[in-house]
Amino acid sequence: MVKSTALQVWPIPAFSDNYIWCIHDGHSALIVDPGDAAPVIQYLQENQLQLTGILITHYHADHIGGIADLLSATSNGHTLPVYGPVAEEIPGCNHPLIQGDEVHIAAPASYFQVLEVPGHTLGHIAYFAPALEVKDPPRVEPPRLFCGDTLFASGCGRLFEGTPTQMHASLAKFAALPGNTLVYCTHEYTLSNIRFAIAVEPNNTDLIAWAKHAADLRAAHLPTVPTTIAQEMKTNPFMRCDQPAVIAAACKIAQRPALDSAAAVLAAIRAWKDQF
Ligand code: ZN
Ligand code: FE
């Protein structure tokens, strides 16, 4: 039998700015949000990986469009598990999930907790893998979050269906995760998000340092993700709706002397970002 390695998580670029995440142990692979099958099939073949399951965060085409072709190309007639939100229409989904569900996968050995995070879409879910001590080979897998289009590096998803209050509550679930949680976003929106974040908080020194680092990464054609929850708490205005500088910027843009909640602050800066 082939020996498993530590989990590896790799971005497969798709379309203009999507990342399809591949979680693998050197021979078995999970795929998160395959919007397009072709780059995934190629990646699995090149790395000699066997697909064992698919995780879906929400129903938008750039996250589900490749499910059918990926299954028919890789399943050899077996039924593979396809996980997704119960509240949304996901083609091929045979494991509908709700808040608090747990996903246990034998290969690659992994475990996820399901978070319902409405806002971008109403049924949107995220997958959180807590830190895991593993014996063979001995290691600690870091905590990981697959957040779909809910959280981006220094940004958040557009509110297509949900309210600012729902998005604020969803981001609060992420804020409660360990700071070292690796955040696997599904789009490379970082540089434009940072431009907006600096408009909100021009004096945020963590953000200014991150802007330089992210620009260097993109100049070298490298992804700016995964980021971490700790980093988002320092640089993401949508995770900082309780911070005086963000509240002041939100009041100014909304032309209001005060805003009565963090959700109202989020509403104001999200509306600003939509026009930015
Ligand atoms: Zn989406
Ligand atoms: Fe998307």
PDB file of C-alpha atoms and ligand atoms in Angstrom:
ATOM      1  CA  MET A   1       0.000   0.000   0.000  1.00  0.00           C
ATOM      2  CA  VAL A   2       1.153   3.515  -0.783  1.00  0.00           C
ATOM      3  CA  LYS A   3       2.035   5.491   2.325  1.00  0.00           C
ATOM      4  CA  SER A   4      -0.025   8.609   3.000  1.00  0.00           C
ATOM      5  CA  THR A   5       1.659  11.913   3.584  1.00  0.00           C
ATOM      6  CA  ALA A   6       0.578  14.949   5.573  1.00  0.00           C
ATOM      7  CA  LEU A   7      -2.422  16.647   4.063  1.00  0.00           C
ATOM      8  CA  GLN A   8      -1.637  19.004   1.244  1.00  0.00           C
ATOM      9  CA  VAL A   9      -4.001  21.691   0.047  1.00  0.00           C
ATOM     10  CA  TRP A  10      -3.381  23.108  -3.414  1.00  0.00           C
ATOM     11  CA  PRO A  11      -5.203  25.705  -5.468  1.00  0.00           C
ATOM     12  CA  ILE A  12      -6.228  24.724  -8.980  1.00  0.00           C
ATOM     13  CA  PRO A  13      -6.766  27.987 -10.890  1.00  0.00           C
ATOM     14  CA  ALA A  14      -9.979  28.148 -12.947  1.00  0.00           C
ATOM     15  CA  PHE A  15     -11.724  30.801 -15.052  1.00  0.00           C
ATOM     16  CA  SER A  16     -10.193  34.248 -14.493  1.00  0.00           C
ATOM     17  CA  ASP A  17      -9.834  34.330 -10.712  1.00  0.00           C
ATOM     18  CA  ASN A  18     -11.315  31.175  -9.102  1.00  0.00           C
ATOM     19  CA  TYR A  19      -9.370  28.719  -6.983  1.00  0.00           C
ATOM     20  CA  ILE A  20     -10.626  25.146  -6.832  1.00  0.00           C
ATOM     21  CA  TRP A  21      -9.010  23.602  -3.745  1.00  0.00           C
ATOM     22  CA  CYS A  22      -7.589  20.088  -3.813  1.00  0.00           C
ATOM     23  CA  ILE A  23      -7.040  18.433  -0.408  1.00  0.00           C
ATOM     24  CA  HIS A  24      -4.889  15.329  -0.745  1.00  0.00           C
ATOM     25  CA  ASP A  25      -2.535  12.925   1.003  1.00  0.00           C
ATOM     26  CA  GLY A  26      -0.433  11.951  -1.995  1.00  0.00           C
ATOM     27  CA  HIS A  27      -2.958   9.502  -3.436  1.00  0.00           C
ATOM     28  CA  SER A  28      -6.544  10.306  -2.369  1.00  0.00           C
ATOM     29  CA  ALA A  29      -8.067  13.699  -3.090  1.00  0.00           C
ATOM     30  CA  LEU A  30     -11.054  15.827  -2.127  1.00  0.00           C
ATOM     31  CA  ILE A  31     -12.064  18.700  -4.355  1.00  0.00           C
ATOM     32  CA  VAL A  32     -13.781  21.844  -3.072  1.00  0.00           C
ATOM     33  CA  ASP A  33     -16.119  23.790  -5.406  1.00  0.00           C
ATOM     34  CA  PRO A  34     -15.190  22.437  -8.857  1.00  0.00           C
ATOM     35  CA  GLY A  35     -16.643  25.139 -11.072  1.00  0.00           C
ATOM     36  CA  ASP A  36     -14.821  23.632 -14.043  1.00  0.00           C
ATOM     37  CA  ALA A  37     -13.902  19.958 -14.504  1.00  0.00           C
ATOM     38  CA  ALA A  38     -11.067  20.178 -17.054  1.00  0.00           C
ATOM     39  CA  PRO A  39      -8.346  21.774 -14.884  1.00  0.00           C
ATOM     40  CA  VAL A  40      -9.249  19.449 -12.000  1.00  0.00           C
ATOM     41  CA  ILE A  41      -9.092  16.288 -14.139  1.00  0.00           C
ATOM     42  CA  GLN A  42      -5.730  17.432 -15.480  1.00  0.00           C
ATOM     43  CA  TYR A  43      -4.416  18.169 -11.979  1.00  0.00           C
ATOM     44  CA  LEU A  44      -5.550  14.783 -10.630  1.00  0.00           C
ATOM     45  CA  GLN A  45      -3.941  12.958 -13.577  1.00  0.00           C
ATOM     46  CA  GLU A  46      -0.662  14.870 -13.377  1.00  0.00           C
ATOM     47  CA  ASN A  47      -0.364  14.168  -9.656  1.00  0.00           C
ATOM     48  CA  GLN A  48      -1.719  10.599  -9.869  1.00  0.00           C
ATOM     49  CA  LEU A  49      -4.494  11.336  -7.401  1.00  0.00           C
ATOM     50  CA  GLN A  50      -7.729   9.396  -6.953  1.00  0.00           C
ATOM     51  CA  LEU A  51     -10.828  11.536  -6.359  1.00  0.00           C
ATOM     52  CA  THR A  52     -12.714  10.350  -3.238  1.00  0.00           C
ATOM     53  CA  GLY A  53     -15.251  13.148  -2.718  1.00  0.00           C
ATOM     54  CA  ILE A  54     -16.452  16.654  -3.495  1.00  0.00           C
ATOM     55  CA  LEU A  55     -17.284  19.463  -1.048  1.00  0.00           C
ATOM     56  CA  ILE A  56     -19.579  22.284  -2.229  1.00  0.00           C
ATOM     57  CA  THR A  57     -20.115  25.601  -0.429  1.00  0.00           C
ATOM     58  CA  HIS A  58     -22.932  27.148  -2.529  1.00  0.00           C
ATOM     59  CA  TYR A  59     -24.807  26.749  -5.786  1.00  0.00           C
ATOM     60  CA  HIS A  60     -23.223  29.417  -8.032  1.00  0.00           C
ATOM     61  CA  ALA A  61     -22.093  28.062 -11.407  1.00  0.00           C
ATOM     62  CA  ASP A  62     -18.420  28.911 -10.851  1.00  0.00           C
ATOM     63  CA  HIS A  63     -18.483  26.500  -7.855  1.00  0.00           C
ATOM     64  CA  ILE A  64     -20.603  23.597  -9.171  1.00  0.00           C
ATOM     65  CA  GLY A  65     -20.316  23.723 -12.977  1.00  0.00           C
ATOM     66  CA  GLY A  66     -17.721  20.927 -13.148  1.00  0.00           C
ATOM     67  CA  ILE A  67     -19.328  18.389 -10.784  1.00  0.00           C
ATOM     68  CA  ALA A  68     -21.003  16.183 -13.409  1.00  0.00           C
ATOM     69  CA  ASP A  69     -18.022  15.973 -15.778  1.00  0.00           C
ATOM     70  CA  LEU A  70     -15.587  15.473 -12.905  1.00  0.00           C
ATOM     71  CA  LEU A  71     -17.651  12.558 -11.533  1.00  0.00           C
ATOM     72  CA  SER A  72     -18.066  10.874 -14.893  1.00  0.00           C
ATOM     73  CA  ALA A  73     -14.347  11.226 -15.647  1.00  0.00           C
ATOM     74  CA  THR A  74     -13.051   9.929 -12.311  1.00  0.00           C
ATOM     75  CA  SER A  75     -15.549   7.726 -10.473  1.00  0.00           C
ATOM     76  CA  ASN A  76     -15.180   4.487 -12.494  1.00  0.00           C
ATOM     77  CA  GLY A  77     -18.865   3.777 -11.954  1.00  0.00           C
ATOM     78  CA  HIS A  78     -18.632   4.157  -8.149  1.00  0.00           C
ATOM     79  CA  THR A  79     -20.888   6.653  -6.429  1.00  0.00           C
ATOM     80  CA  LEU A  80     -18.649   9.254  -4.819  1.00  0.00           C
ATOM     81  CA  PRO A  81     -19.856  11.385  -1.930  1.00  0.00           C
ATOM     82  CA  VAL A  82     -20.841  14.916  -2.936  1.00  0.00           C
ATOM     83  CA  TYR A  83     -21.423  17.175   0.094  1.00  0.00           C
ATOM     84  CA  GLY A  84     -23.333  20.426  -0.124  1.00  0.00           C
ATOM     85  CA  PRO A  85     -25.835  22.734   1.567  1.00  0.00           C
ATOM     86  CA  VAL A  86     -29.264  21.155   2.095  1.00  0.00           C
ATOM     87  CA  ALA A  87     -30.945  24.489   1.308  1.00  0.00           C
ATOM     88  CA  GLU A  88     -29.556  24.757  -2.242  1.00  0.00           C
ATOM     89  CA  GLU A  89     -29.885  22.810  -5.495  1.00  0.00           C
ATOM     90  CA  ILE A  90     -26.495  21.113  -5.995  1.00  0.00           C
ATOM     91  CA  PRO A  91     -26.272  18.631  -8.906  1.00  0.00           C
ATOM     92  CA  GLY A  92     -25.202  15.173  -7.720  1.00  0.00           C
ATOM     93  CA  CYS A  93     -25.337  16.126  -4.041  1.00  0.00           C
ATOM     94  CA  ASN A  94     -25.913  12.929  -2.030  1.00  0.00           C
ATOM     95  CA  HIS A  95     -24.863  14.280   1.407  1.00  0.00           C
ATOM     96  CA  PRO A  96     -26.958  17.392   2.157  1.00  0.00           C
ATOM     97  CA  LEU A  97     -25.568  19.269   5.175  1.00  0.00           C
ATOM     98  CA  ILE A  98     -26.807  21.648   7.870  1.00  0.00           C
ATOM     99  CA  GLN A  99     -25.158  23.674  10.645  1.00  0.00           C
ATOM    100  CA  GLY A 100     -23.383  21.383  13.123  1.00  0.00           C
ATOM    101  CA  ASP A 101     -23.104  18.383  10.791  1.00  0.00           C
ATOM    102  CA  GLU A 102     -19.777  16.586  10.768  1.00  0.00           C
ATOM    103  CA  VAL A 103     -18.083  15.195   7.699  1.00  0.00           C
ATOM    104  CA  HIS A 104     -15.682  12.293   8.277  1.00  0.00           C
ATOM    105  CA  ILE A 105     -13.594  11.184   5.328  1.00  0.00           C
ATOM    106  CA  ALA A 106     -11.407   8.065   5.407  1.00  0.00           C
ATOM    107  CA  ALA A 107      -9.034   9.026   2.607  1.00  0.00           C
ATOM    108  CA  PRO A 108      -7.544  11.554   2.674  1.00  0.00           C
ATOM    109  CA  ALA A 109      -8.074  11.205   6.461  1.00  0.00           C
ATOM    110  CA  SER A 110      -9.970  14.355   7.340  1.00  0.00           C
ATOM    111  CA  TYR A 111     -12.803  15.750   9.397  1.00  0.00           C
ATOM    112  CA  PHE A 112     -14.902  18.877   8.877  1.00  0.00           C
ATOM    113  CA  GLN A 113     -17.531  20.723  10.874  1.00  0.00           C
ATOM    114  CA  VAL A 114     -20.280  22.422   8.888  1.00  0.00           C
ATOM    115  CA  LEU A 115     -21.055  26.111   9.465  1.00  0.00           C
ATOM    116  CA  GLU A 116     -24.112  27.728   7.905  1.00  0.00           C
ATOM    117  CA  VAL A 117     -22.959  31.152   6.706  1.00  0.00           C
ATOM    118  CA  PRO A 118     -25.815  32.908   4.860  1.00  0.00           C
ATOM    119  CA  GLY A 119     -25.175  36.276   3.212  1.00  0.00           C
ATOM    120  CA  HIS A 120     -23.633  35.752  -0.244  1.00  0.00           C
ATOM    121  CA  THR A 121     -26.365  33.127  -0.823  1.00  0.00           C
ATOM    122  CA  LEU A 122     -28.970  32.036   1.710  1.00  0.00           C
ATOM    123  CA  GLY A 123     -27.882  28.392   1.890  1.00  0.00           C
ATOM    124  CA  HIS A 124     -24.116  28.982   1.819  1.00  0.00           C
ATOM    125  CA  ILE A 125     -22.089  26.656   4.085  1.00  0.00           C
ATOM    126  CA  ALA A 126     -18.428  26.529   5.076  1.00  0.00           C
ATOM    127  CA  TYR A 127     -16.270  23.579   6.119  1.00  0.00           C
ATOM    128  CA  PHE A 128     -14.038  23.921   9.175  1.00  0.00           C
ATOM    129  CA  ALA A 129     -11.385  21.271   9.843  1.00  0.00           C
ATOM    130  CA  PRO A 130     -10.157  21.645  13.463  1.00  0.00           C
ATOM    131  CA  ALA A 131      -6.480  21.115  14.275  1.00  0.00           C
ATOM    132  CA  LEU A 132      -5.846  17.386  14.263  1.00  0.00           C
ATOM    133  CA  GLU A 133      -3.113  15.324  15.879  1.00  0.00           C
ATOM    134  CA  VAL A 134      -2.169  12.506  13.545  1.00  0.00           C
ATOM    135  CA  LYS A 135       0.104   9.523  14.323  1.00  0.00           C
ATOM    136  CA  ASP A 136       1.191   8.372  10.889  1.00  0.00           C
ATOM    137  CA  PRO A 137       3.271  10.243   9.924  1.00  0.00           C
ATOM    138  CA  PRO A 138       3.337  12.064  13.312  1.00  0.00           C
ATOM    139  CA  ARG A 139       2.181  15.649  12.930  1.00  0.00           C
ATOM    140  CA  VAL A 140      -0.436  18.213  13.824  1.00  0.00           C
ATOM    141  CA  GLU A 141      -2.624  19.274  10.928  1.00  0.00           C
ATOM    142  CA  PRO A 142      -3.415  22.999  11.290  1.00  0.00           C
ATOM    143  CA  PRO A 143      -7.034  24.160  11.509  1.00  0.00           C
ATOM    144  CA  ARG A 144      -8.440  24.973   8.081  1.00  0.00           C
ATOM    145  CA  LEU A 145     -11.501  26.789   6.786  1.00  0.00           C
ATOM    146  CA  PHE A 146     -13.035  26.372   3.338  1.00  0.00           C
ATOM    147  CA  CYS A 147     -15.280  29.414   3.196  1.00  0.00           C
ATOM    148  CA  GLY A 148     -16.422  29.617  -0.429  1.00  0.00           C
ATOM    149  CA  ASP A 149     -17.514  33.144  -1.370  1.00  0.00           C
ATOM    150  CA  THR A 150     -18.312  34.268   2.191  1.00  0.00           C
ATOM    151  CA  LEU A 151     -14.872  35.509   3.259  1.00  0.00           C
ATOM    152  CA  PHE A 152     -12.058  36.712   1.009  1.00  0.00           C
ATOM    153  CA  ALA A 153      -8.633  38.015   1.918  1.00  0.00           C
ATOM    154  CA  SER A 154      -9.425  41.566   3.130  1.00  0.00           C
ATOM    155  CA  GLY A 155     -12.985  41.302   1.800  1.00  0.00           C
ATOM    156  CA  CYS A 156     -16.289  39.431   1.883  1.00  0.00           C
ATOM    157  CA  GLY A 157     -18.767  38.104  -0.677  1.00  0.00           C
ATOM    158  CA  ARG A 158     -21.392  40.292  -2.270  1.00  0.00           C
ATOM    159  CA  LEU A 159     -24.780  40.131  -0.558  1.00  0.00           C
ATOM    160  CA  PHE A 160     -26.728  38.566  -3.439  1.00  0.00           C
ATOM    161  CA  GLU A 161     -29.397  37.014  -1.228  1.00  0.00           C
ATOM    162  CA  GLY A 162     -28.741  37.647   2.447  1.00  0.00           C
ATOM    163  CA  THR A 163     -28.869  40.721   4.662  1.00  0.00           C
ATOM    164  CA  PRO A 164     -25.969  42.601   6.256  1.00  0.00           C
ATOM    165  CA  THR A 165     -27.136  41.197   9.607  1.00  0.00           C
ATOM    166  CA  GLN A 166     -26.845  37.634   8.283  1.00  0.00           C
ATOM    167  CA  MET A 167     -23.397  38.296   6.779  1.00  0.00           C
ATOM    168  CA  HIS A 168     -22.224  39.884  10.011  1.00  0.00           C
ATOM    169  CA  ALA A 169     -23.368  36.818  11.987  1.00  0.00           C
ATOM    170  CA  SER A 170     -21.673  34.513   9.450  1.00  0.00           C
ATOM    171  CA  LEU A 171     -18.369  36.418   9.671  1.00  0.00           C
ATOM    172  CA  ALA A 172     -18.686  36.335  13.483  1.00  0.00           C
ATOM    173  CA  LYS A 173     -18.662  32.509  13.272  1.00  0.00           C
ATOM    174  CA  PHE A 174     -15.343  32.759  11.429  1.00  0.00           C
ATOM    175  CA  ALA A 175     -14.001  35.343  13.903  1.00  0.00           C
ATOM    176  CA  ALA A 176     -14.593  32.807  16.698  1.00  0.00           C
ATOM    177  CA  LEU A 177     -12.302  30.218  15.056  1.00  0.00           C
ATOM    178  CA  PRO A 178      -8.657  29.868  16.181  1.00  0.00           C
ATOM    179  CA  GLY A 179      -6.436  32.689  14.888  1.00  0.00           C
ATOM    180  CA  ASN A 180      -4.093  30.243  13.167  1.00  0.00           C
ATOM    181  CA  THR A 181      -6.918  28.771  11.062  1.00  0.00           C
ATOM    182  CA  LEU A 182      -5.846  28.751   7.422  1.00  0.00           C
ATOM    183  CA  VAL A 183      -8.527  30.394   5.274  1.00  0.00           C
ATOM    184  CA  TYR A 184      -8.973  28.945   1.799  1.00  0.00           C
ATOM    185  CA  CYS A 185     -10.920  31.528  -0.215  1.00  0.00           C
ATOM    186  CA  THR A 186     -12.277  30.635  -3.650  1.00  0.00           C
ATOM    187  CA  HIS A 187     -11.340  33.797  -5.541  1.00  0.00           C
ATOM    188  CA  GLU A 188      -8.155  35.817  -6.020  1.00  0.00           C
ATOM    189  CA  TYR A 189      -9.711  39.208  -5.213  1.00  0.00           C
ATOM    190  CA  THR A 190      -7.042  40.274  -2.745  1.00  0.00           C
ATOM    191  CA  LEU A 191      -5.411  43.279  -4.432  1.00  0.00           C
ATOM    192  CA  SER A 192      -8.704  45.014  -5.250  1.00  0.00           C
ATOM    193  CA  ASN A 193     -10.021  44.169  -1.765  1.00  0.00           C
ATOM    194  CA  ILE A 194      -6.907  45.740  -0.240  1.00  0.00           C
ATOM    195  CA  ARG A 195      -7.393  48.927  -2.287  1.00  0.00           C
ATOM    196  CA  PHE A 196     -10.859  49.238  -0.778  1.00  0.00           C
ATOM    197  CA  ALA A 197      -9.720  48.260   2.738  1.00  0.00           C
ATOM    198  CA  ILE A 198      -7.107  51.059   2.644  1.00  0.00           C
ATOM    199  CA  ALA A 199      -9.829  53.539   1.625  1.00  0.00           C
ATOM    200  CA  VAL A 200     -11.708  52.464   4.783  1.00  0.00           C
ATOM    201  CA  GLU A 201      -8.649  52.408   7.066  1.00  0.00           C
ATOM    202  CA  PRO A 202      -5.808  54.465   5.558  1.00  0.00           C
ATOM    203  CA  ASN A 203      -3.819  54.348   8.811  1.00  0.00           C
ATOM    204  CA  ASN A 204      -3.983  50.585   9.434  1.00  0.00           C
ATOM    205  CA  THR A 205      -0.283  49.640   9.470  1.00  0.00           C
ATOM    206  CA  ASP A 206      -0.995  45.872   9.276  1.00  0.00           C
ATOM    207  CA  LEU A 207      -3.002  46.553   6.143  1.00  0.00           C
ATOM    208  CA  ILE A 208      -0.265  48.693   4.578  1.00  0.00           C
ATOM    209  CA  ALA A 209       2.313  45.926   5.221  1.00  0.00           C
ATOM    210  CA  TRP A 210      -0.078  43.317   3.799  1.00  0.00           C
ATOM    211  CA  ALA A 211      -0.670  45.463   0.686  1.00  0.00           C
ATOM    212  CA  LYS A 212       3.057  45.381  -0.070  1.00  0.00           C
ATOM    213  CA  HIS A 213       3.380  41.630   0.579  1.00  0.00           C
ATOM    214  CA  ALA A 214       0.272  40.771  -1.477  1.00  0.00           C
ATOM    215  CA  ALA A 215       1.470  42.929  -4.391  1.00  0.00           C
ATOM    216  CA  ASP A 216       4.830  41.093  -4.313  1.00  0.00           C
ATOM    217  CA  LEU A 217       3.051  37.714  -4.359  1.00  0.00           C
ATOM    218  CA  ARG A 218       0.889  38.681  -7.332  1.00  0.00           C
ATOM    219  CA  ALA A 219       3.863  40.169  -9.199  1.00  0.00           C
ATOM    220  CA  ALA A 220       5.467  36.719  -8.838  1.00  0.00           C
ATOM    221  CA  HIS A 221       2.201  35.093 -10.066  1.00  0.00           C
ATOM    222  CA  LEU A 222       1.667  33.441  -6.660  1.00  0.00           C
ATOM    223  CA  PRO A 223      -1.679  33.124  -4.860  1.00  0.00           C
ATOM    224  CA  THR A 224      -2.279  35.440  -1.884  1.00  0.00           C
ATOM    225  CA  VAL A 225      -4.285  32.702  -0.171  1.00  0.00           C
ATOM    226  CA  PRO A 226      -4.584  30.878   2.159  1.00  0.00           C
ATOM    227  CA  THR A 227      -4.696  33.698   4.637  1.00  0.00           C
ATOM    228  CA  THR A 228      -5.453  33.205   8.357  1.00  0.00           C
ATOM    229  CA  ILE A 229      -8.265  34.275  10.665  1.00  0.00           C
ATOM    230  CA  ALA A 230      -5.752  36.316  12.733  1.00  0.00           C
ATOM    231  CA  GLN A 231      -4.631  38.150   9.591  1.00  0.00           C
ATOM    232  CA  GLU A 232      -8.252  38.855   8.569  1.00  0.00           C
ATOM    233  CA  MET A 233      -8.995  40.247  12.044  1.00  0.00           C
ATOM    234  CA  LYS A 234      -6.194  42.764  11.423  1.00  0.00           C
ATOM    235  CA  THR A 235      -6.734  43.637   7.753  1.00  0.00           C
ATOM    236  CA  ASN A 236     -10.322  42.868   6.704  1.00  0.00           C
ATOM    237  CA  PRO A 237     -12.760  45.777   7.226  1.00  0.00           C
ATOM    238  CA  PHE A 238     -15.731  43.384   7.147  1.00  0.00           C
ATOM    239  CA  MET A 239     -14.221  41.505  10.127  1.00  0.00           C
ATOM    240  CA  ARG A 240     -13.528  44.827  11.888  1.00  0.00           C
ATOM    241  CA  CYS A 241     -16.995  46.389  12.060  1.00  0.00           C
ATOM    242  CA  ASP A 242     -16.488  46.958  15.821  1.00  0.00           C
ATOM    243  CA  GLN A 243     -13.253  48.951  15.341  1.00  0.00           C
ATOM    244  CA  PRO A 244     -13.422  52.756  15.832  1.00  0.00           C
ATOM    245  CA  ALA A 245     -11.681  53.539  12.507  1.00  0.00           C
ATOM    246  CA  VAL A 246     -14.082  51.322  10.538  1.00  0.00           C
ATOM    247  CA  ILE A 247     -17.128  52.681  12.390  1.00  0.00           C
ATOM    248  CA  ALA A 248     -15.976  56.263  11.670  1.00  0.00           C
ATOM    249  CA  ALA A 249     -15.469  55.505   7.954  1.00  0.00           C
ATOM    250  CA  ALA A 250     -18.884  53.813   7.758  1.00  0.00           C
ATOM    251  CA  CYS A 251     -20.621  56.774   9.425  1.00  0.00           C
ATOM    252  CA  LYS A 252     -18.923  59.175   7.026  1.00  0.00           C
ATOM    253  CA  ILE A 253     -19.908  57.233   3.887  1.00  0.00           C
ATOM    254  CA  ALA A 254     -23.468  56.712   5.186  1.00  0.00           C
ATOM    255  CA  GLN A 255     -23.639  60.421   6.158  1.00  0.00           C
ATOM    256  CA  ARG A 256     -24.909  59.474   9.588  1.00  0.00           C
ATOM    257  CA  PRO A 257     -23.684  60.757  12.974  1.00  0.00           C
ATOM    258  CA  ALA A 258     -23.752  57.209  14.348  1.00  0.00           C
ATOM    259  CA  LEU A 259     -24.622  53.650  13.347  1.00  0.00           C
ATOM    260  CA  ASP A 260     -26.375  51.525  15.934  1.00  0.00           C
ATOM    261  CA  SER A 261     -24.800  48.098  15.316  1.00  0.00           C
ATOM    262  CA  ALA A 262     -21.840  46.300  13.784  1.00  0.00           C
ATOM    263  CA  ALA A 263     -24.278  44.929  11.174  1.00  0.00           C
ATOM    264  CA  ALA A 264     -25.203  48.517  10.237  1.00  0.00           C
ATOM    265  CA  VAL A 265     -21.492  49.297   9.886  1.00  0.00           C
ATOM    266  CA  LEU A 266     -21.102  46.254   7.641  1.00  0.00           C
ATOM    267  CA  ALA A 267     -24.125  47.354   5.575  1.00  0.00           C
ATOM    268  CA  ALA A 268     -22.578  50.783   5.007  1.00  0.00           C
ATOM    269  CA  ILE A 269     -19.137  49.554   3.974  1.00  0.00           C
ATOM    270  CA  ARG A 270     -20.554  46.705   1.843  1.00  0.00           C
ATOM    271  CA  ALA A 271     -22.721  49.225  -0.058  1.00  0.00           C
ATOM    272  CA  TRP A 272     -19.638  51.442  -0.464  1.00  0.00           C
ATOM    273  CA  LYS A 273     -17.576  48.514  -1.772  1.00  0.00           C
ATOM    274  CA  ASP A 274     -20.294  47.671  -4.315  1.00  0.00           C
ATOM    275  CA  GLN A 275     -19.754  51.139  -5.844  1.00  0.00           C
ATOM    276  CA  PHE A 276     -15.984  51.347  -5.302  1.00  0.00           C
TER     277      PHE A 276
HETATM  278 ZN    ZN B   1     -20.644  32.781  -5.396  1.00  0.00          ZN
HETATM  279 FE    FE B   2     -17.669  32.453  -6.773  1.00  0.00          FE
END
